[in-house]
Tab-separated table of C-alpha atoms in Angstrom:
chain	number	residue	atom	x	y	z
Q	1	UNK	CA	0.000	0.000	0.000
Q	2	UNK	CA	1.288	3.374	-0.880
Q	3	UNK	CA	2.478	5.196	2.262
Q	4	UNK	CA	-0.073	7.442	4.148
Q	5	UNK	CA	2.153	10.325	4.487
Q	6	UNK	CA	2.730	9.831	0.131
Q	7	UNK	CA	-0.710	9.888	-0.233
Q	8	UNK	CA	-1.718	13.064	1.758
Q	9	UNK	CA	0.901	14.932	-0.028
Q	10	UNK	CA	-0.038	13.914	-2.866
Q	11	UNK	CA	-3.667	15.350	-2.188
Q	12	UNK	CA	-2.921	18.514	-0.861
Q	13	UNK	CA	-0.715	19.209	-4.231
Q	14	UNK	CA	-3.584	18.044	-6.072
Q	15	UNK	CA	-6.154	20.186	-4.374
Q	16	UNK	CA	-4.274	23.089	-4.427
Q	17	UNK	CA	-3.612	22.437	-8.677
Q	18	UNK	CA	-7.505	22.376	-8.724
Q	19	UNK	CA	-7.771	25.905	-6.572
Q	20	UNK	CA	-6.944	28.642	-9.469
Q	21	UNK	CA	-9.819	26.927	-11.778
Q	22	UNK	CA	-12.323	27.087	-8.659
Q	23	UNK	CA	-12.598	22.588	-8.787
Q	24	UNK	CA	-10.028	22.435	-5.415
Q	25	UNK	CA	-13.655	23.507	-3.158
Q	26	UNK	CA	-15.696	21.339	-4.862
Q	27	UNK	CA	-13.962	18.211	-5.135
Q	28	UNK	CA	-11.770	19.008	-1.992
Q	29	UNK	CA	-14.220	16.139	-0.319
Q	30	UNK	CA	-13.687	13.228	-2.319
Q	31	UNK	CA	-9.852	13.934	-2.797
Q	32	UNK	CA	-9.704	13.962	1.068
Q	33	UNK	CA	-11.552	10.720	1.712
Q	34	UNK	CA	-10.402	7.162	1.811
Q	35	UNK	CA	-12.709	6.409	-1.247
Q	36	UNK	CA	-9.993	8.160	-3.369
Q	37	UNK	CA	-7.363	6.512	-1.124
Q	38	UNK	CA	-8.346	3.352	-2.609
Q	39	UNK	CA	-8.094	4.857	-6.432
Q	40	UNK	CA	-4.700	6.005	-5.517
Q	41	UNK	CA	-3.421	2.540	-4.220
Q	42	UNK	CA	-4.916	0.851	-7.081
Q	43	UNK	CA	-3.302	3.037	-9.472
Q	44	UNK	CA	0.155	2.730	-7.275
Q	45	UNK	CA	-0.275	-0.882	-6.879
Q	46	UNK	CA	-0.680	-1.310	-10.719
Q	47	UNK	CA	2.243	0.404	-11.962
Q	48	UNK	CA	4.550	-1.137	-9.236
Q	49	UNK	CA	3.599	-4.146	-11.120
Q	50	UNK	CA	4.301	-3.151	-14.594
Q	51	UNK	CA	0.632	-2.273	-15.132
Q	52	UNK	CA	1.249	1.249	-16.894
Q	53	UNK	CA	-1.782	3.447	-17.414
Q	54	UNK	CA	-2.769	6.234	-19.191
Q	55	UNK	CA	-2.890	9.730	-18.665
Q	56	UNK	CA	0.063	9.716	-16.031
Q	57	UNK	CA	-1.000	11.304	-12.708
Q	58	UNK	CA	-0.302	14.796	-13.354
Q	59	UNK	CA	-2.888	14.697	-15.783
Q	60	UNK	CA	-5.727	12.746	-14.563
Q	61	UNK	CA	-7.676	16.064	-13.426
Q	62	UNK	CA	-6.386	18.740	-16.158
Q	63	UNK	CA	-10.021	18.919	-17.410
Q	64	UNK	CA	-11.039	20.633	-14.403
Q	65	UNK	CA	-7.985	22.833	-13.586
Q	66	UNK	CA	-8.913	23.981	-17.780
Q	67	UNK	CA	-12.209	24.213	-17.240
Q	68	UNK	CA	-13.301	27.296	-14.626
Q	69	UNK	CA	-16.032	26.420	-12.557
Q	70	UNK	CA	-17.451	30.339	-13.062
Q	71	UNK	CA	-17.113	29.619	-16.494
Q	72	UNK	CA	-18.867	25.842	-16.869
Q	73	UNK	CA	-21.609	25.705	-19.386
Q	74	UNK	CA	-21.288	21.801	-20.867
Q	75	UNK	CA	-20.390	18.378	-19.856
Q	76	UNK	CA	-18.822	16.628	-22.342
Q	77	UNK	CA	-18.639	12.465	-21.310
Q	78	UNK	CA	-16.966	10.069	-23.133
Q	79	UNK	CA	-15.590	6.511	-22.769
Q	80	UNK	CA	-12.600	6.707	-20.904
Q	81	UNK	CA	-8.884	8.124	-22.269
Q	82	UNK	CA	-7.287	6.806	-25.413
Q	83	UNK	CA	-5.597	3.844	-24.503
Q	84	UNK	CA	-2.303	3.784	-26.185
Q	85	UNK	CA	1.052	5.307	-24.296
Q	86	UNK	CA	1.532	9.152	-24.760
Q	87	UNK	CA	-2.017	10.458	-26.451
Q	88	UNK	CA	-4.310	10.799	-23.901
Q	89	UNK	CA	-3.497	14.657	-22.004
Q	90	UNK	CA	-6.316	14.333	-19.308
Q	91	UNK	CA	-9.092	16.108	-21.728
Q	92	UNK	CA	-11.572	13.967	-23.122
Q	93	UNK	CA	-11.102	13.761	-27.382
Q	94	UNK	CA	-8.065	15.948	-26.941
Q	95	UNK	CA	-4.630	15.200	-28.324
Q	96	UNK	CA	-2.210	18.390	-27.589
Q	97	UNK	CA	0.566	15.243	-26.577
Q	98	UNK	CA	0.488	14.186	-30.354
Q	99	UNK	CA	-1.156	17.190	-32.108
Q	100	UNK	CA	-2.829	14.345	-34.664
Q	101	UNK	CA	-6.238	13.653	-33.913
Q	102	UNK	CA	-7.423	10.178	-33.038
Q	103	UNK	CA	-9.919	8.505	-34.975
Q	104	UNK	CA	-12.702	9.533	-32.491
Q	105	UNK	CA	-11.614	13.178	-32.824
Q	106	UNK	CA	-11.869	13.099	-36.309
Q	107	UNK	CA	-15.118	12.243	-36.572
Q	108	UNK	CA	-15.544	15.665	-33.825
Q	109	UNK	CA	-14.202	17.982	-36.339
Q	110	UNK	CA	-15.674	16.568	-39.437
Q	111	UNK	CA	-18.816	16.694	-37.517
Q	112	UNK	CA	-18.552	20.356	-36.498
Q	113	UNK	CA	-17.458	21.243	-39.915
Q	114	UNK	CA	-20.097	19.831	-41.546
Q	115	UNK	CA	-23.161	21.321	-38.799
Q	116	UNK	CA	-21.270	24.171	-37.635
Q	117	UNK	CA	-19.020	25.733	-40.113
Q	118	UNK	CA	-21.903	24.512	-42.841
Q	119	UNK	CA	-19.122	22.519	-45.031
Q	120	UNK	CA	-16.435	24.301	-44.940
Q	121	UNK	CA	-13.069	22.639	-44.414
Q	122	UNK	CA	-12.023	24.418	-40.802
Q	123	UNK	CA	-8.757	23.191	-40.138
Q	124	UNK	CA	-9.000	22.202	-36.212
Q	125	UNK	CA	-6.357	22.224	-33.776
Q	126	UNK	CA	-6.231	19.022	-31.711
Q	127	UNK	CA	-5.469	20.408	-28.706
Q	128	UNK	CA	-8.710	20.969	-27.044
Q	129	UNK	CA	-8.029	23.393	-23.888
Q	130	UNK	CA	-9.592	25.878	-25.761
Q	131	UNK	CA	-12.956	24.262	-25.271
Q	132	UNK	CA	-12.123	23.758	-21.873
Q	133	UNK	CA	-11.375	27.415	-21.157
Q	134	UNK	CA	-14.632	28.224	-22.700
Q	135	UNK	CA	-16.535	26.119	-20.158
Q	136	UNK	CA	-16.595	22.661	-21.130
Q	137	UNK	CA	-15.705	20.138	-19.147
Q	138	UNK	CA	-14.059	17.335	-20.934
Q	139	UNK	CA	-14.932	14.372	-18.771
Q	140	UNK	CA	-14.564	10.471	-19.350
Q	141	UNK	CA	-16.613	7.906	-17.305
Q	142	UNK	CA	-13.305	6.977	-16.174
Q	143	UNK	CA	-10.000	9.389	-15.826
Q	144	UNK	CA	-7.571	6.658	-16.489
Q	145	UNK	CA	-6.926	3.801	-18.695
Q	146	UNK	CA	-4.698	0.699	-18.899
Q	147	UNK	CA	-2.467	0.846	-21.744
Q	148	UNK	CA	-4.220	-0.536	-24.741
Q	149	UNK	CA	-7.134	-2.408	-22.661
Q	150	UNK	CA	-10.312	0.105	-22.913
Q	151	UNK	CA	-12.927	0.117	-20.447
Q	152	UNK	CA	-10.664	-1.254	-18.116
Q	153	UNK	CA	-10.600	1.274	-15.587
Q	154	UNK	CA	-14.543	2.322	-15.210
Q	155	UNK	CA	-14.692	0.497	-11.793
Q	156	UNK	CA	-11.887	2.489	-10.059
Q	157	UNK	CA	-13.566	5.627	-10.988
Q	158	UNK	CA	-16.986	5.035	-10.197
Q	159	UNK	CA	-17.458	6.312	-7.157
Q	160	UNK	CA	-15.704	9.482	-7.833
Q	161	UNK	CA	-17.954	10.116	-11.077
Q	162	UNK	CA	-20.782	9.916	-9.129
Q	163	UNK	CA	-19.512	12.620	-6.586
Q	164	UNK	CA	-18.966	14.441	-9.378
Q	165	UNK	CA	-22.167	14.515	-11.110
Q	166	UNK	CA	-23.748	15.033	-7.576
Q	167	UNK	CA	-21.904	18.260	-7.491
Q	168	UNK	CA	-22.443	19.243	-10.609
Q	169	UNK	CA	-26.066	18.290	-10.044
Q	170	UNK	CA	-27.079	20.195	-6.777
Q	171	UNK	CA	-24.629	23.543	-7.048
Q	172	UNK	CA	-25.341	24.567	-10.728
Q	173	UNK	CA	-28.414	24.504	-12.790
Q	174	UNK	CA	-29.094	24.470	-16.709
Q	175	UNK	CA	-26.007	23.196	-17.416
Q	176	UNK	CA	-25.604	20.668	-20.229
Q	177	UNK	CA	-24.786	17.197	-20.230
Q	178	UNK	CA	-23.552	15.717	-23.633
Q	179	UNK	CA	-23.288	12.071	-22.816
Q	180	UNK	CA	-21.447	10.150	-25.933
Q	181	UNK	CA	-21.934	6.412	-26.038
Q	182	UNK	CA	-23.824	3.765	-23.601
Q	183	UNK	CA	-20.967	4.709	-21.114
Q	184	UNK	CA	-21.615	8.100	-20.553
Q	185	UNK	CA	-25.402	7.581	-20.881
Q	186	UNK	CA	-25.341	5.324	-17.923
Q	187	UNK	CA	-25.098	8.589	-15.783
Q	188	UNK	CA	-28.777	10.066	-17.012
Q	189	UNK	CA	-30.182	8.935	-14.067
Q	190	UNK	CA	-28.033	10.891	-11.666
Q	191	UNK	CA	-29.022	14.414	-13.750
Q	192	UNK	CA	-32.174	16.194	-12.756
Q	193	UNK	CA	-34.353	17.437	-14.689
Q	194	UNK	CA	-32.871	21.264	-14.057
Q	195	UNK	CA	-30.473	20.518	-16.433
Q	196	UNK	CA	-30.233	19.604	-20.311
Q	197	UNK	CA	-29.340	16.499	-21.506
Q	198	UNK	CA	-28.360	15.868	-25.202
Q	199	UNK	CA	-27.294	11.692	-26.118
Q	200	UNK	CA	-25.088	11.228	-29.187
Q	201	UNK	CA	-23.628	7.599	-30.113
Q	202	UNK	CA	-19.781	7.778	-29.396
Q	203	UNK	CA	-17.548	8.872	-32.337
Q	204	UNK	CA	-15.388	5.785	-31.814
Q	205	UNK	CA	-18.105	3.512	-33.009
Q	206	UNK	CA	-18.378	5.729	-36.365
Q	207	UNK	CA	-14.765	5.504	-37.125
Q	208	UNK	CA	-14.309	1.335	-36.477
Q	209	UNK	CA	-17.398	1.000	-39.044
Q	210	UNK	CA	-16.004	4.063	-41.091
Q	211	UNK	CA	-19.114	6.115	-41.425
Q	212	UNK	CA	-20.244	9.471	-40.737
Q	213	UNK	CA	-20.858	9.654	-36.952
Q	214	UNK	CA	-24.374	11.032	-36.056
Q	215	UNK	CA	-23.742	13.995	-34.292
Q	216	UNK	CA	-27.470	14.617	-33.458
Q	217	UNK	CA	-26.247	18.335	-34.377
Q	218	UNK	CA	-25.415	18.230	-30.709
Q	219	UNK	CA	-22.579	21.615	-31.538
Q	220	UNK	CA	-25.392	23.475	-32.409
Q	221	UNK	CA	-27.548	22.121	-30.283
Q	222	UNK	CA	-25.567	23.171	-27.128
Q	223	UNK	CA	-25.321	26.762	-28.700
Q	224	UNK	CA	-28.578	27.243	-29.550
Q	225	UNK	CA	-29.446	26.447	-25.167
Q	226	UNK	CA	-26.617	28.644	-24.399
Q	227	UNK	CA	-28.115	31.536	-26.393
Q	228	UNK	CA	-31.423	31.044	-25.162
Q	229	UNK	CA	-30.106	31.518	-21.415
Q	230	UNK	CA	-27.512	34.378	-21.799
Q	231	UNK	CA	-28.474	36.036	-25.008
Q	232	UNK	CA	-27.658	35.828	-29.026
Q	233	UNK	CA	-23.913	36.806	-28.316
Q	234	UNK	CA	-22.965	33.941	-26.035
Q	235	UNK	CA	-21.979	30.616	-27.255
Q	236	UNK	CA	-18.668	28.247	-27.531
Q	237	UNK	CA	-16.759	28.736	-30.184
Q	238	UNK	CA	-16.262	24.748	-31.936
């Protein structure tokens, strides 16, 4: 077991990361409890035994030290972090480690060209902190992954998604939750009904059958809410 005095150091530093963005409050609770004790042995305990994981540690919460709480308009869920060494950055879809979007991303951009930017070609850059800065929280069902085994970390994260979406639940309304996949959309129940909720299928599954993904027009979708709440001037800029 990692060593107690490790492990609160290790929290403090991570709280205090999560302060500037406004997240360090919010998810001070579950960082401080033995519930994320337990995700930080199993994590430790894994790559003591040659187990490696993706994103490392320093990056498992970057999508809420991008994304300021003051700011937060959308909830983006996905699947879980790309599963090969080096490519996942802690932001769901993004790929600033690489700058070449993954399959999954592709599908993204192609999508927003085609609803958004009404068939133009925008060239998009792949590293997606700029949506994060705007408000949306890049979020998979689980923050880590085992290298090139997907899905195989949704267990160790549960409980801590679900603290999560409590919080985002009970302290904000009209937000908007974008759930992508059967994943993501196992979390419906836990949103009330103060809140939006727009289901796509995941990109991922568009690019293994190598068709168009059906976006649901969910990029306009989430602009077209954010306009009717703060006016014709505000929206995120895809």
């Amino acid at each position: 077991m990692t060593d107690q005095i490790n492990l609160e150091e290790i929290k403090d530093k991570l709280v205090e990361r999560l302060q500037p963005s406004g997240w360090g409050t919010k998810l001070r609770g579950f960082i401080k409890s033995s519930d994320f004790d337990k995700i930080l042995d199993k994590l430790y305990k894994m790559r003591e035994d040659g187990k490696r994981f993706t994103p490392p540690l320093k990056n498992v919460f970057r999508a809420f030290e991008e994304c300021p709480i003051d700011s937060l308009k959308v909830i983006m869920i996905g699947q879980d972090p790309y599963p090969q060494l080096s490519v996942a950055d802690g932001l769901a879809f993004s790929c600033s480690n690489t700058m070449k979007p993954q399959p999954s991303l592709v599908k993204i951009f192609e999508a927003i060209n085609t609803t958004v930017h009404d068939g133009w070609p925008i060239e998009q850059n792949p590293d997606l902190t700029r949506w994060a800065n705007q408000g949306v929280l890049l979020l998979n069902s689980a923050l880590t992954c085992e290298i090139d085994k997907v899905g195989s970390h949704y267990s160790i994260w549960q409980e801590f998604i679900a603290y999560t979406m409590d919080i985002l639940n009970f302290t904000n309304t009209g937000l908007i939750f974008v759930l992508m996949g059967k994943q993501a959309q196992e979390l419906e129940g836990l949103i009330g009904e103060h809140h939006h909720v727009l289901k796509t299928t995941h990109p991922a599954y568009a690019s293994y059958t190598k068709q168009a993904w059906d976006s649901g027009d969910v990029f306009n979708q989430i602009n077209k809410i954010i306009n009717g709440q703060n006016g014709p001037t505000f929206k995120i800029n895809w």
